[in-house]
Coordinates of C-alpha atoms and ligand atoms in Angstrom, one line a residue:
X1 CA -6.8 -21.6 16.8
X2 CA -10.5 -19.1 16.2
X3 CA -9.1 -16.0 17.8
X4 CA -6.3 -14.7 15.7
X5 CA -6.2 -11.5 14.6
X6 CA -6.9 -12.1 10.6
X7 CA -4.7 -10.2 8.7
X8 CA -5.4 -9.3 4.5
X9 CA -2.3 -8.1 2.6
X10 CA -3.7 -7.1 -0.8
X11 CA -0.1 -6.0 -2.6
X12 CA 2.9 -8.3 -2.5
X13 CA 4.8 -8.1 1.2
X14 CA 8.5 -8.4 1.3
X15 CA 9.3 -11.5 2.9
X16 CA 10.3 -10.0 5.8
X17 CA 6.6 -9.3 6.3
X18 CA 5.1 -12.4 5.4
X19 CA 7.2 -14.1 8.5
X20 CA 6.9 -11.6 10.5
X21 CA 3.2 -11.7 10.4
X22 CA 3.0 -15.4 10.7
X23 CA 6.1 -16.1 13.1
X24 CA 3.1 -14.3 14.9
X25 CA 0.3 -16.7 18.1
X26 CA -2.4 -14.1 17.3
X27 CA -2.1 -13.3 14.5
X28 CA -3.4 -15.6 10.5
X29 CA -1.4 -13.8 7.1
X30 CA -3.8 -14.1 4.1
X31 CA -2.2 -13.3 1.5
X32 CA -4.4 -12.2 -1.9
X33 CA -2.9 -9.5 -4.4
X34 CA -4.0 -8.2 -7.3
X35 CA -8.3 -8.3 -6.4
X36 CA -10.4 -6.1 -8.2
X37 CA -12.0 -3.2 -6.4
X38 CA -15.4 -5.7 -5.8
X39 CA -13.5 -8.8 -4.9
X40 CA -11.7 -6.3 -1.5
X41 CA -14.6 -5.1 -0.7
X42 CA -17.0 -8.2 -0.8
X43 CA -13.5 -10.2 1.6
X44 CA -12.3 -7.2 3.5
X45 CA -15.0 -6.4 6.2
X46 CA -14.0 -10.8 6.6
X47 CA -10.7 -9.6 8.5
X48 CA -9.2 -7.1 12.0
X49 CA -6.3 -5.2 9.2
X50 CA -5.7 -4.6 6.2
X51 CA -2.0 -4.1 5.0
X52 CA -1.2 -2.3 1.4
X53 CA 2.0 -0.9 -0.7
X54 CA 1.3 1.6 -3.0
X55 CA -0.9 -1.3 -5.5
X56 CA -4.0 -1.0 -4.9
X57 CA -7.1 1.1 -4.4
X58 CA -8.9 1.4 -0.9
X59 CA -11.4 3.4 -3.0
X60 CA -14.7 3.9 -0.7
X61 CA -16.8 1.5 -3.0
X62 CA -13.8 -0.7 -0.7
X63 CA -14.5 -0.2 2.6
X64 CA -18.2 0.6 2.8
X65 CA -19.4 -3.0 4.3
X66 CA -16.2 -2.6 7.0
X67 CA -17.3 -5.1 9.1
X68 CA -14.6 -5.9 11.7
X69 CA -11.5 -4.0 9.6
X70 CA -10.2 -2.3 11.9
X71 CA -6.8 -0.3 10.7
X72 CA -5.3 0.2 7.7
X73 CA -1.5 0.2 7.2
X74 CA 0.3 1.1 4.5
X75 CA 3.9 -0.5 3.8
X76 CA 5.7 2.7 2.8
X77 CA 5.4 6.4 3.2
X78 CA 2.0 7.8 0.8
X79 CA -1.3 7.1 1.1
X80 CA -2.6 8.6 -1.4
X81 CA -4.5 5.0 -2.6
X82 CA -6.6 5.0 0.3
X83 CA -9.9 7.0 0.8
X84 CA -8.8 8.7 4.1
X85 CA -12.1 10.0 4.5
X86 CA -13.8 7.4 4.0
X87 CA -11.3 5.1 7.1
X88 CA -11.6 7.7 8.9
X89 CA -15.4 8.5 9.0
X90 CA -15.5 4.4 9.6
X91 CA -13.6 4.3 12.2
X92 CA -10.8 2.4 10.3
X93 CA -8.0 4.2 12.1
X94 CA -5.1 4.1 8.7
X95 CA -1.2 3.5 9.3
X96 CA 1.6 4.3 7.5
X97 CA 5.4 3.5 8.4
X98 CA 7.6 6.6 7.0
X99 CA 10.1 5.2 10.6
X100 CA 11.5 2.3 8.5
X101 CA 12.6 4.5 5.8
X102 CA 14.2 7.0 7.7
X103 CA 18.4 5.1 7.1
X104 CA 17.6 4.9 3.1
X105 CA 16.3 8.4 3.0
X106 CA 18.7 10.1 4.7
X107 CA 21.4 7.8 3.2
X108 CA 20.2 9.8 -0.6
X109 CA 20.4 12.5 0.6
X110 CA 23.2 12.9 1.6
X111 CA 24.6 10.7 -2.2
X112 CA 22.9 13.9 -3.7
X113 CA 24.9 16.2 -1.9
X114 CA 28.4 14.6 -2.3
X115 CA 27.5 14.0 -6.2
X116 CA 26.5 17.7 -5.9
X117 CA 29.8 18.5 -4.3
X118 CA 31.9 16.5 -6.9
X119 CA 29.4 17.4 -10.0
X120 CA 28.7 13.2 -9.9
X121 CA 26.0 14.0 -12.5
X122 CA 27.7 16.2 -15.1
X123 CA 30.8 14.7 -15.1
X124 CA 29.0 10.6 -16.0
X125 CA 27.0 11.9 -18.6
X126 CA 30.3 14.0 -20.1
X127 CA 31.9 10.4 -19.8
X128 CA 29.5 9.1 -21.3
X129 CA 29.4 11.2 -24.6
X130 CA 32.9 10.2 -24.9
X131 CA 34.5 13.3 -22.9
X132 CA 37.3 14.0 -20.6
X133 CA 36.9 16.9 -18.8
X134 CA 39.0 17.1 -15.5
X135 CA 39.4 21.3 -14.4
X136 CA 35.5 22.2 -15.6
X137 CA 34.1 19.0 -12.5
X138 CA 36.9 21.0 -10.3
X139 CA 34.5 20.3 -7.2
X140 CA 34.4 20.8 -2.9
X141 CA 35.3 19.4 -0.5
X142 CA 32.9 18.9 2.2
X143 CA 35.1 18.7 5.5
X144 CA 35.0 22.0 6.1
X145 CA 32.0 23.2 5.0
X146 CA 28.7 23.7 7.2
X147 CA 25.7 22.4 6.7
X148 CA 22.6 23.7 7.3
X149 CA 19.6 21.1 8.0
X150 CA 16.3 22.3 7.7
X151 CA 13.5 19.9 9.8
X152 CA 15.8 18.6 12.3
X153 CA 13.6 15.2 12.8
X154 CA 13.9 12.0 12.0
X155 CA 15.3 12.7 8.1
X156 CA 17.0 15.4 9.5
X157 CA 19.1 14.6 12.3
X158 CA 20.2 10.8 10.4
X159 CA 22.0 12.7 8.5
X160 CA 23.5 15.9 10.1
X161 CA 24.6 12.9 12.4
X162 CA 26.6 11.4 8.7
X163 CA 27.4 15.1 8.3
X164 CA 29.9 15.3 11.2
X165 CA 31.5 12.5 11.1
X166 CA 32.2 13.4 7.4
X167 CA 33.5 16.5 9.8
X168 CA 31.7 19.5 8.4
X169 CA 30.5 21.5 11.1
X170 CA 26.5 21.3 10.9
X171 CA 23.9 24.7 12.2
X172 CA 20.3 23.0 12.0
X173 CA 16.1 25.2 11.6
X174 CA 13.4 23.4 13.7
X175 CA 11.5 25.3 15.3
X176 CA 8.7 23.1 17.1
X177 CA 13.1 21.7 18.8
X178 CA 14.1 24.1 21.4
X179 CA 17.0 24.3 22.4
X180 CA 19.6 25.7 21.1
X181 CA 22.1 22.9 20.7
X182 CA 21.6 19.8 19.8
X183 CA 23.6 16.4 19.1
X184 CA 26.1 17.3 22.0
X185 CA 27.2 20.3 21.3
X186 CA 27.5 19.9 17.7
X187 CA 25.2 21.5 16.3
X188 CA 24.0 24.8 17.1
X189 CA 19.7 25.4 15.9
X190 CA 18.4 29.0 15.0
X191 CA 16.0 29.8 15.3
X192 CA 13.9 31.4 12.6
X193 CA 15.8 29.9 9.1
X194 CA 16.2 33.2 7.9
X195 CA 18.7 33.5 10.3
X196 CA 20.6 30.0 9.9
X197 CA 21.0 30.8 5.8
X198 CA 23.9 33.3 6.4
X199 CA 25.4 29.9 7.6
X200 CA 25.1 27.0 5.4
X201 CA 27.1 26.5 2.1
X202 CA 24.6 22.9 1.7
X203 CA 21.3 23.2 3.0
X204 CA 19.4 19.5 3.1
X205 CA 15.7 19.2 3.7
X206 CA 14.0 17.7 5.4
X207 CA 9.8 19.1 6.1
X208 CA 7.4 18.3 6.3
X209 CA 5.4 20.3 3.1
X210 CA 2.7 22.5 4.4
X211 CA 1.2 26.3 4.5
X212 CA 4.7 26.9 6.0
X213 CA 7.1 25.0 4.4
X214 CA 5.5 25.4 0.8
X215 CA 9.0 27.3 -1.2
X216 CA 11.1 27.9 2.1
X217 CA 13.7 28.9 -0.1
X218 CA 12.9 30.6 -2.8
X219 CA 13.1 34.2 -4.9
X220 CA 13.2 35.8 -1.2
X221 CA 15.1 33.4 1.0
X222 CA 18.1 32.8 -1.8
X223 CA 18.7 36.5 -1.8
X224 CA 20.4 35.5 1.9
X225 CA 22.1 32.0 1.1
X226 CA 25.5 32.5 0.6
X227 CA 27.1 33.0 -2.4
X228 CA 27.0 29.4 -4.5
X229 CA 24.9 27.5 -1.7
X230 CA 24.5 23.8 -2.7
X231 CA 20.9 22.6 -2.2
X232 CA 19.4 19.5 -1.6
X233 CA 15.8 18.2 -1.3
X234 CA 14.9 14.7 -0.4
X235 CA 11.7 15.9 1.3
X236 CA 8.4 16.6 -0.6
X237 CA 7.9 18.7 -3.8
X238 CA 7.7 22.5 -3.5
X239 CA 9.1 23.1 -0.4
X240 CA 12.3 24.2 -2.0
X241 CA 10.6 26.1 -5.3
X242 CA 11.6 25.3 -8.5
X243 CA 11.7 28.6 -10.4
X244 CA 13.1 29.9 -7.1
X245 CA 16.4 27.1 -8.2
X246 CA 16.1 27.7 -12.6
X247 CA 16.7 31.4 -11.3
X248 CA 19.4 30.9 -8.3
X249 CA 21.4 28.0 -10.5
X250 CA 21.6 30.7 -13.6
X251 CA 22.5 33.8 -10.9
X252 CA 25.7 31.4 -9.2
X253 CA 23.2 32.1 -6.1
X254 CA 22.7 28.7 -6.1
X255 CA 26.0 26.6 -6.8
X256 CA 23.7 23.5 -7.8
X257 CA 20.9 21.4 -6.5
X258 CA 20.3 17.9 -6.2
X259 CA 16.2 17.5 -6.4
X260 CA 14.4 13.9 -5.4
X261 CA 10.8 15.5 -5.1
X262 CA 9.0 17.8 -7.4
X263 CA 5.2 19.4 -7.0
X264 CA 4.2 17.5 -10.0
X265 CA 5.8 14.0 -10.3
X266 CA 6.6 12.1 -12.3
X267 CA 8.6 15.4 -13.6
X268 CA 7.5 16.8 -16.8
X269 CA 9.5 15.1 -19.4
X270 CA 10.2 18.5 -21.3
X271 CA 11.6 20.3 -17.1
X272 CA 13.4 22.7 -17.2
X273 CA 14.7 21.1 -14.1
X274 CA 15.9 17.9 -16.0
X275 CA 18.5 19.6 -18.8
X276 CA 20.3 22.4 -16.9
X277 CA 23.5 20.9 -15.5
X278 CA 24.0 22.3 -11.9
X279 CA 20.6 20.3 -11.5
X280 CA 20.8 17.2 -11.0
X281 CA 17.0 14.8 -10.5
X282 CA 16.5 12.3 -8.9
X283 CA 13.1 10.3 -9.8
X284 CA 11.8 9.8 -6.4
X285 CA 14.5 7.2 -5.2
X286 CA 15.1 8.4 -1.3
X287 CA 13.3 5.2 0.3
X288 CA 14.2 3.0 -2.7
X289 CA 16.2 0.2 -1.4
X290 CA 15.7 -4.0 -0.7
X291 CA 16.5 -2.7 2.7
X292 CA 14.1 -0.2 2.9
X293 CA 11.4 -1.9 1.8
X294 CA 11.3 -4.6 4.0
X295 CA 12.0 -3.0 7.2
X296 CA 8.9 -1.2 5.9
X297 CA 6.4 -4.4 5.3
X298 CA 7.8 -5.8 8.9
X299 CA 7.1 -2.6 10.5
X300 CA 3.5 -2.0 9.0
X301 CA 2.8 -5.3 10.6
X302 CA 4.0 -4.6 13.4
X303 CA 2.2 -1.4 13.8
X304 CA -1.3 -3.1 12.4
X305 CA -0.9 -6.0 14.8
X306 CA 0.7 -3.6 18.3
X307 CA -3.2 -1.9 17.1
X308 CA -4.8 -4.0 17.0
X309 CA -3.8 -5.9 20.3
X310 CA -4.5 -2.1 21.9
X311 CA -1.0 -1.5 23.2
X312 CA -0.7 1.9 20.7
X313 CA -0.5 3.9 17.8
X314 CA 2.1 4.4 15.4
X315 CA 2.2 6.6 12.3
X316 CA -1.4 6.9 12.5
X317 CA -2.8 8.5 9.4
X318 CA -5.4 9.6 9.7
X319 CA -5.9 11.1 13.7
X320 CA -4.0 14.8 13.0
X321 CA -2.8 15.3 16.2
X322 CA -3.7 12.5 17.8
X323 CA -0.3 11.5 20.8
X324 CA 0.8 8.0 22.4
X325 CA 3.3 8.8 23.8
X326 CA 2.5 10.3 26.2
X327 CA 3.7 11.3 29.7
X328 CA 2.2 9.7 32.8
X329 CA 0.4 12.7 33.6
X330 CA -0.8 13.7 30.2
X331 CA -2.1 10.3 29.6
X332 CA -4.3 10.7 33.0
X333 CA -5.7 14.1 32.4
X334 CA -6.2 12.0 28.6
X335 CA -8.5 9.3 30.7
X336 CA -10.2 11.9 32.1
X337 CA -11.3 14.1 29.8
X338 CA -13.0 11.2 28.3
X339 CA -14.6 10.9 31.8
X340 CA -15.2 14.4 31.7
X341 CA -16.6 14.4 28.7
X342 CA -19.0 11.8 30.3
X343 CA -20.8 12.8 32.7
X344 CA -21.6 16.3 32.1
X345 CA -23.2 14.8 28.2
X346 CA -26.6 13.5 29.8
X347 CA -27.0 17.5 30.6
X348 CA -26.6 18.1 26.4
X349 CA -30.2 17.1 26.1
X350 CA -30.9 19.8 23.5
X351 CA -27.3 19.3 21.3
X352 CA -24.1 21.0 21.5
X353 CA -23.3 23.5 18.9
X354 CA -19.6 24.4 20.3
X355 CA -17.3 23.3 22.8
X356 CA -14.2 25.0 23.6
X357 CA -11.2 23.5 25.2
X358 CA -8.8 24.9 27.9
X359 CA -5.4 23.5 29.0
X360 CA -4.3 24.6 30.8
X361 CA -0.2 24.2 31.3
X362 CA 3.3 23.4 29.2
X363 CA 2.5 19.6 30.2
X364 CA -0.7 18.9 29.0
X365 CA 0.5 20.5 25.1
X366 CA 1.9 17.9 23.7
X367 CA -1.1 16.3 24.4
X368 CA -4.3 18.8 23.7
X369 CA -5.5 17.2 20.3
X370 CA -5.2 13.9 22.3
X371 CA -7.4 14.7 25.0
X372 CA -9.6 17.1 22.5
X373 CA -10.9 13.6 20.8
X374 CA -11.1 11.7 23.8
X375 CA -13.4 15.0 25.5
X376 CA -15.8 14.3 22.4
X377 CA -15.6 10.6 22.5
X378 CA -16.9 10.7 26.3
X379 CA -19.1 13.8 25.1
X380 CA -21.0 12.5 22.1
X381 CA -20.7 8.4 22.6
X382 CA -23.7 8.7 24.6
X383 CA -25.3 10.4 22.0
X384 CA -25.1 9.6 18.7
X385 CA -25.4 6.0 17.0
X386 CA -22.2 5.3 15.4
X387 CA -19.4 3.3 16.9
X388 CA -17.1 6.3 18.6
X389 CA -13.0 5.8 18.6
X390 CA -10.4 8.3 18.7
X391 CA -10.5 7.9 15.4
X392 CA -14.1 9.0 13.7
X393 CA -14.4 11.3 17.2
X394 CA -13.3 14.6 15.2
X395 CA -14.4 14.2 11.7
X396 CA -18.0 13.7 12.9
X397 CA -18.3 15.9 15.2
X398 CA -16.7 18.2 11.8
X399 CA -19.8 16.5 10.2
X400 CA -22.3 17.1 12.5
X401 CA -21.8 20.7 12.4
X402 CA -20.3 20.5 16.3
X403 CA -17.8 23.7 16.5
X404 CA -14.2 23.2 18.2
X405 CA -12.0 25.6 19.3
X406 CA -8.5 24.1 22.3
X407 CA -6.8 27.0 24.2
X408 CA -3.5 26.2 25.7
X409 CA -2.4 28.7 28.9
X410 CA 1.8 27.7 29.6
X411 CA 0.5 29.3 33.5
X412 CA 0.1 26.2 35.7
X413 CA 2.1 27.8 39.4
X414 CA -1.2 27.8 40.8
X415 CA -3.1 23.8 40.6
X416 CA -0.8 22.2 38.8
X417 CA -2.0 21.0 35.2
X418 CA -6.3 21.7 34.3
X419 CA -8.5 20.5 31.7
X420 CA -11.9 23.0 31.2
X421 CA -14.5 22.4 28.9
X422 CA -16.8 24.6 28.0
X423 CA -20.1 23.1 26.2
X424 CA -22.4 25.4 23.9
X425 CA -25.6 23.5 23.8
X426 CA -28.0 23.7 21.1
X427 CA -31.1 25.9 22.7
X428 CA -27.5 28.3 23.7
X429 CA -27.1 27.5 27.0
X430 CA -23.5 27.2 28.8
X431 CA -22.2 24.4 30.2
X432 CA -18.4 23.7 32.2
X433 CA -16.8 21.1 33.7
X434 CA -13.0 21.6 35.2
X435 CA -10.6 18.8 35.8
X436 CA -7.3 18.1 38.1
X437 CA -4.5 15.5 38.8
X438 CA -3.1 15.6 41.6
X439 CA 0.3 14.0 43.1
X440 CA -2.8 11.0 43.8
X441 CA -2.4 10.5 40.2
X442 CA -6.3 10.6 39.9
X443 CA -8.7 12.0 37.6
X444 CA -10.6 14.6 39.3
X445 CA -13.4 16.5 39.0
X446 CA -12.9 20.2 40.6
X447 CA -16.5 21.6 39.3
X448 CA -19.2 21.1 36.9
X449 CA -21.7 24.4 35.2
X450 CA -19.5 26.7 38.5
X451 CA -20.5 24.6 41.5
X452 CA -17.2 23.7 43.3
X453 CA -15.8 20.1 44.2
X454 CA -13.5 17.7 44.9
X455 CA -14.1 14.5 43.1
X456 CA -12.6 10.5 41.9
X457 CA -15.9 10.3 39.3
X458 CA -15.5 6.5 38.6
X459 CA -18.4 4.3 38.7
X460 CA -22.3 4.7 38.6
X461 CA -22.3 9.0 39.1
X462 CA -25.8 10.6 40.3
X463 CA -26.0 13.9 39.7
X464 CA -28.8 16.5 41.4
X465 CA -29.5 20.3 40.7
X466 CA -31.8 20.6 44.1
X467 CA -33.0 24.5 45.2
X468 CA -30.8 25.1 48.0
X469 CA -33.1 24.3 51.4
X470 CA -33.2 21.7 54.4
X471 CA -34.2 18.7 53.7
X472 CA -33.3 17.4 50.0
X473 CA -30.4 15.6 51.2
X474 CA -32.8 13.7 53.7
X475 CA -35.0 12.7 50.8
X476 CA -31.4 11.6 48.3
X477 CA -30.9 9.5 50.7
X478 CA -34.2 8.0 51.4
X479 CA -35.3 8.0 48.0
X480 CA -32.3 5.5 47.3
X481 CA -32.2 3.3 50.1
X482 CA -35.4 2.4 48.8
X483 CA -34.3 1.3 46.1
X484 CA -31.9 -0.6 48.1
X485 CA -28.9 1.3 46.6
X486 CA -26.0 1.9 48.6
X487 CA -24.1 5.5 48.5
X488 CA -20.0 5.4 47.9
X489 CA -19.1 9.2 48.6
X490 CA -20.9 12.1 47.8
X491 CA -20.3 16.3 47.2
X492 CA -22.6 18.9 47.5
X493 CA -21.7 22.8 45.8
X494 CA -24.4 25.6 46.6
X495 CA -24.7 28.4 44.2
X496 CA -26.9 31.6 44.6
X497 CA -30.2 29.7 45.4
X498 CA -29.6 26.1 43.6
X499 CA -27.4 23.0 45.0
X500 CA -25.8 20.4 44.0
X501 CA -25.3 16.7 44.5
X502 CA -22.5 14.6 43.2
X503 CA -23.0 11.1 44.9
X504 CA -20.3 7.9 43.2
X505 CA -23.3 4.8 43.9
X506 CA -23.1 1.3 44.7
X507 CA -25.0 -0.3 42.4
X508 CA -26.8 0.6 39.3
X509 CA -30.3 2.6 39.6
X510 CA -33.4 1.5 38.5
X511 CA -34.9 3.9 36.7
X512 CA -38.1 3.9 38.5
X513 CA -35.9 5.0 40.9
X514 CA -34.8 7.6 38.6
X515 CA -38.1 9.0 37.8
X516 CA -38.9 9.7 41.2
X517 CA -36.3 12.1 42.2
X518 CA -36.4 13.4 38.5
X519 CA -40.7 14.5 40.0
X520 CA -39.6 15.2 43.8
X521 CA -40.6 18.7 44.5
X522 CA -37.0 21.0 44.4
X523 CA -35.6 18.5 42.6
X524 CA -34.4 20.4 39.1
X525 CA -32.6 18.0 37.5
X526 CA -31.1 14.6 37.6
X527 CA -28.6 12.3 35.8
X528 CA -27.3 9.4 36.5
X529 CA -23.3 8.2 34.1
X530 CA -22.4 4.6 34.1
X531 CA -18.8 5.1 34.2
X532 CA -15.5 2.6 33.9
X533 CA -14.0 2.1 36.9
X534 CA -11.3 3.9 38.1
X535 CA -7.4 1.3 38.4
Ligands
NAD1 P1 9.7 14.7 10.7 O1 8.6 14.0 11.4 O2 10.7 13.1 11.7 O3 10.7 14.8 10.5 C1 10.2 16.6 9.9 C2 10.5 17.5 10.8 O4 10.5 19.0 10.6 C3 10.0 17.4 12.5 O5 11.5 17.4 13.1 C4 8.8 19.0 12.2 O6 9.6 19.2 13.6 C5 10.4 20.0 11.7 N1 9.7 21.0 10.7 C6 8.3 21.1 10.8 N2 7.3 22.6 9.7 C7 9.0 22.8 9.6 C8 9.2 24.2 9.5 N3 8.6 24.9 9.1 N4 10.6 25.0 9.8 C9 11.8 23.8 9.6 N5 11.6 22.5 10.3 C10 10.4 22.1 10.7 O7 9.5 13.2 8.8 P2 10.8 12.6 8.6 O8 10.3 11.0 8.6 O9 12.1 12.5 9.0 O10 11.2 13.1 6.7 C11 10.5 14.0 6.4 C12 10.7 14.5 5.7 O11 11.0 14.0 4.3 C13 8.9 14.5 5.0 O12 8.9 16.0 3.9 C14 8.1 13.4 4.0 O13 7.9 13.3 3.5 C15 10.3 13.5 3.2 N6 10.7 12.0 3.0 C16 10.8 11.8 1.8 C17 11.9 10.2 1.5 C18 11.4 9.9 -0.3 O14 12.0 8.5 -0.5 N7 12.8 10.8 -1.0 C19 10.8 9.1 2.3 C20 11.2 9.0 3.7 C21 10.2 10.4 4.2

């Protein structure tokens, strides 16, 4: 079969991943671990997808001539070995397989918590040194204690389930989990981190590292915790401030800390964290099990093939804000967004300096990033020569100095959710298009530049701005009739003394007819676009 997806494994994949690809009738795996940068660059473009672990480095040079390469899957989490910017510039999706290591990492966090509670680390160390000290290592029973889970995502929830089975009380904090309780009421959710802290005997962190989470447990927040609180961090280094941990274990405010991740990895050989008896350290072992390695290699291959087959995107790394798990209304708005962008784009002959997206309605908020990207694809595709897609569009817009802004509001009581795109063109002129999706689930344009209408943008669409005077409809009808082009639908809207006609045509309009129309008296501007047919 000549049309199989060609997948290049540039690192040694776990056998399970190799078996998985080979079992797919539409895919072929080419295993070439250990290639040099030049060797990889020479062949990468002959493949549809690339799978790597942490061995090979996918540099800008490797991606300089990407050929038919559409996606890179990292079997694992970290993508430091992939030049994300270069991939994004070429519209290549980079995906990781974080999900596959959830259980394994949760188990490691749990192991750390148990080891802390029973002083396994220092007790073992004493034994290896010939000691036998039972009283020094009296521990803490977990049953009956309260675990504070910070970050209630995949790993946080998995840890919480296990803690409940251990008869622990569980409280959690996650600002993006908008409920009072979770897990059938067995986990109390706090709306503020500081409010959770006084309730936990042990804290475990499962958050991403960002400006909100960096140092979230530090010298300011330790004093709010229960005295002697135990701390586990198997998320990202820096979420728990390392210096503050050292100070808190000294004062006793922290009863012990177990860290799998560090601000700088590998951890400095002379770091005080390595030597403090109340600090237990492991070298980033969270995802390090044979089971997880197998699972990540299958996940990477499955995610890559799903994307190549057009079945959706899982674990995208270089498409921030992109969501594919959308509900039907959100998906319709994503489709509408691109249609709206396309419809209005021929008016931007002077370029675009700023685009403002206004999303009204709570339903649309989770899909904001995806809607924004697809509007931009629609707006820019006909103006740019570079291949443009959902992965690279934001980057390309930024590169061209086009600023974007998104305003969201929850209010959708009157007309339901609504998307407005306001564009400031290069010549300072402003344009606006507004769209909605009603119960019939058809994407509709309800306003263009202040002209109100109700039109499903599909097929060949002709926009005619004209002076509002008698005979204009007849003139346009005659011109199209002469060109033997049938009008399928038409909307007319007036404003001051000008009007906008939006026509849906059965066939494309010949260039000559478009030129003639453009020069007719009373016609101010004519644009035409061909959109995909709605389903
Ligand atoms: P996830 O995305 O499923 O969950 C993260 C959760 O954190 C989300 O629910 C999110 O809403 C929440 N969150 C975001 N900002 C927050 C904030 N300011 N305060 C509280 N919660 C916040 O991710 P996951 O798969 O559960 O992974 C969690 C962390 O574990 C990640 O940082 C990941 O990199 C790390 N991880 C570490 C290892 C390891 O080897 N130690 C392995 C896998 C994952």
